[in-house]
Tab-separated table of C-alpha atoms in Angstrom:
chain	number	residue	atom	x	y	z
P	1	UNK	CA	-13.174	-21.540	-25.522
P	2	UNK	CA	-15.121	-22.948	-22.070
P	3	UNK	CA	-12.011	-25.710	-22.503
P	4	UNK	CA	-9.487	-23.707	-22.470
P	5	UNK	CA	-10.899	-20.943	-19.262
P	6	UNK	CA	-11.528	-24.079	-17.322
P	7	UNK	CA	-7.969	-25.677	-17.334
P	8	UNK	CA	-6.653	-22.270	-16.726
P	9	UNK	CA	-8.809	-21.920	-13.638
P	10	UNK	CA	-7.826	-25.485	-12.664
P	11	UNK	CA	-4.204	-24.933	-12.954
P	12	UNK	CA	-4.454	-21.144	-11.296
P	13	UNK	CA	-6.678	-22.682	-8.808
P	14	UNK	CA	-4.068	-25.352	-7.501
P	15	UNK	CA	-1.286	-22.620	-7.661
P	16	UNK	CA	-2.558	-20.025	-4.917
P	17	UNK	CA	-3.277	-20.004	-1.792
P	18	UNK	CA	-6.611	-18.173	-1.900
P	19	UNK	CA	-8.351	-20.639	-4.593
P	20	UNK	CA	-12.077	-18.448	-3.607
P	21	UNK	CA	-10.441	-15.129	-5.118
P	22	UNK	CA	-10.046	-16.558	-8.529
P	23	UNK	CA	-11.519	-14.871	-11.214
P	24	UNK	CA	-11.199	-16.485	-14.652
P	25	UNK	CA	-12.832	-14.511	-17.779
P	26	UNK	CA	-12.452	-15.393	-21.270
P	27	UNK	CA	-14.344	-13.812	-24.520
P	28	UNK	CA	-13.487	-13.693	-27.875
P	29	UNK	CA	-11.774	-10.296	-29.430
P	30	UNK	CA	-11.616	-9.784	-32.720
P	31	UNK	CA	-11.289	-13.778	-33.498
P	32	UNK	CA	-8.474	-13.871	-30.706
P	33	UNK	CA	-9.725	-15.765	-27.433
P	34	UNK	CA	-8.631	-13.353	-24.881
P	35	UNK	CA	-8.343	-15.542	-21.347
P	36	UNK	CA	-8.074	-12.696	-18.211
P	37	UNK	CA	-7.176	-14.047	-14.764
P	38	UNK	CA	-7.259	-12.406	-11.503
P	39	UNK	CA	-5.895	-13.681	-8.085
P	40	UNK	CA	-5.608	-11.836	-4.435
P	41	UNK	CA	-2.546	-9.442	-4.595
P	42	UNK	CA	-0.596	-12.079	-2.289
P	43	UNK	CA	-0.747	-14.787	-4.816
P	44	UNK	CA	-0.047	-12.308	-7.759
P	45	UNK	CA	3.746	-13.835	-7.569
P	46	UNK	CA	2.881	-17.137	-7.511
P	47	UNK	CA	0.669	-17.350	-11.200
P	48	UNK	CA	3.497	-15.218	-12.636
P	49	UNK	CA	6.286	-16.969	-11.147
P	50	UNK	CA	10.330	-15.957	-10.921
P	51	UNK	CA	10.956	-14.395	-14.283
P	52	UNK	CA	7.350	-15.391	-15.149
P	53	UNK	CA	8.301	-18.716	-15.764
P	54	UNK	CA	4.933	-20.135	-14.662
P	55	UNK	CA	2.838	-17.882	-16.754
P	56	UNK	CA	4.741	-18.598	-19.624
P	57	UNK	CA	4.243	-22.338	-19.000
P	58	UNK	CA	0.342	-21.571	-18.718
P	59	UNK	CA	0.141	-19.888	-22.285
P	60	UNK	CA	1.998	-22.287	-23.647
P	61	UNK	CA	-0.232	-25.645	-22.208
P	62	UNK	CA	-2.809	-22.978	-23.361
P	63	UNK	CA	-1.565	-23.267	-26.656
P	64	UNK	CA	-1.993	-27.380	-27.127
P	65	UNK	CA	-5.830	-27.184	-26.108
P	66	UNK	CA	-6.380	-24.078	-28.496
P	67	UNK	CA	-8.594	-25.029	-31.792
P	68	UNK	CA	-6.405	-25.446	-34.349
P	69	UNK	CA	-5.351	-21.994	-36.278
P	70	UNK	CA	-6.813	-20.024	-32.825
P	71	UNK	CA	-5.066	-17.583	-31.551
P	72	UNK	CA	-5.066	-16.958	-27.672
P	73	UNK	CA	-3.853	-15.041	-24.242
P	74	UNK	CA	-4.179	-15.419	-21.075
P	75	UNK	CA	-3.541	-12.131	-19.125
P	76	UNK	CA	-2.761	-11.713	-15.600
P	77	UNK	CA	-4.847	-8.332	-14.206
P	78	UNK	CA	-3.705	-6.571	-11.086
């Protein structure tokens, strides 16, 4: 789990433009590994991206580094 928070706070980190208002939180819900990120409301746009193109890309990257058979999300919080 720790490997899959920190390259999501890596990536998010080198995405926005406020890198100190990253908040990265991951925990484990009901044998799902739930990853929660949240950025300053100007870089909100930016970790989604147009048509959410760059958070797909983020779940999916999320997806190779997963344990095999684990199911996780990453969800961007206002």
């Amino acid at each position: 789990m720790q490997a899959c928070k920190d390259l999501v706070q890596h990536i998010v980190k080198t995405l926005v433009d406020k890198p100190e208002a990253v908040v990265i939180t991951a925990a484990d819900v009901e044998g799902k590994i739930v990853i929660s990120v949240k950025v300053d409301d100007a870089d909100l746009g930016r970790v989604i991206g147009k048509d959410g193109q760059t958070i797909r890309a983020l779940r999916a990257l999320e997806l190779v580094v997963a344990p095999p058979g684990q199911e996780i999300s990453v969800d961007v919080l206002k």
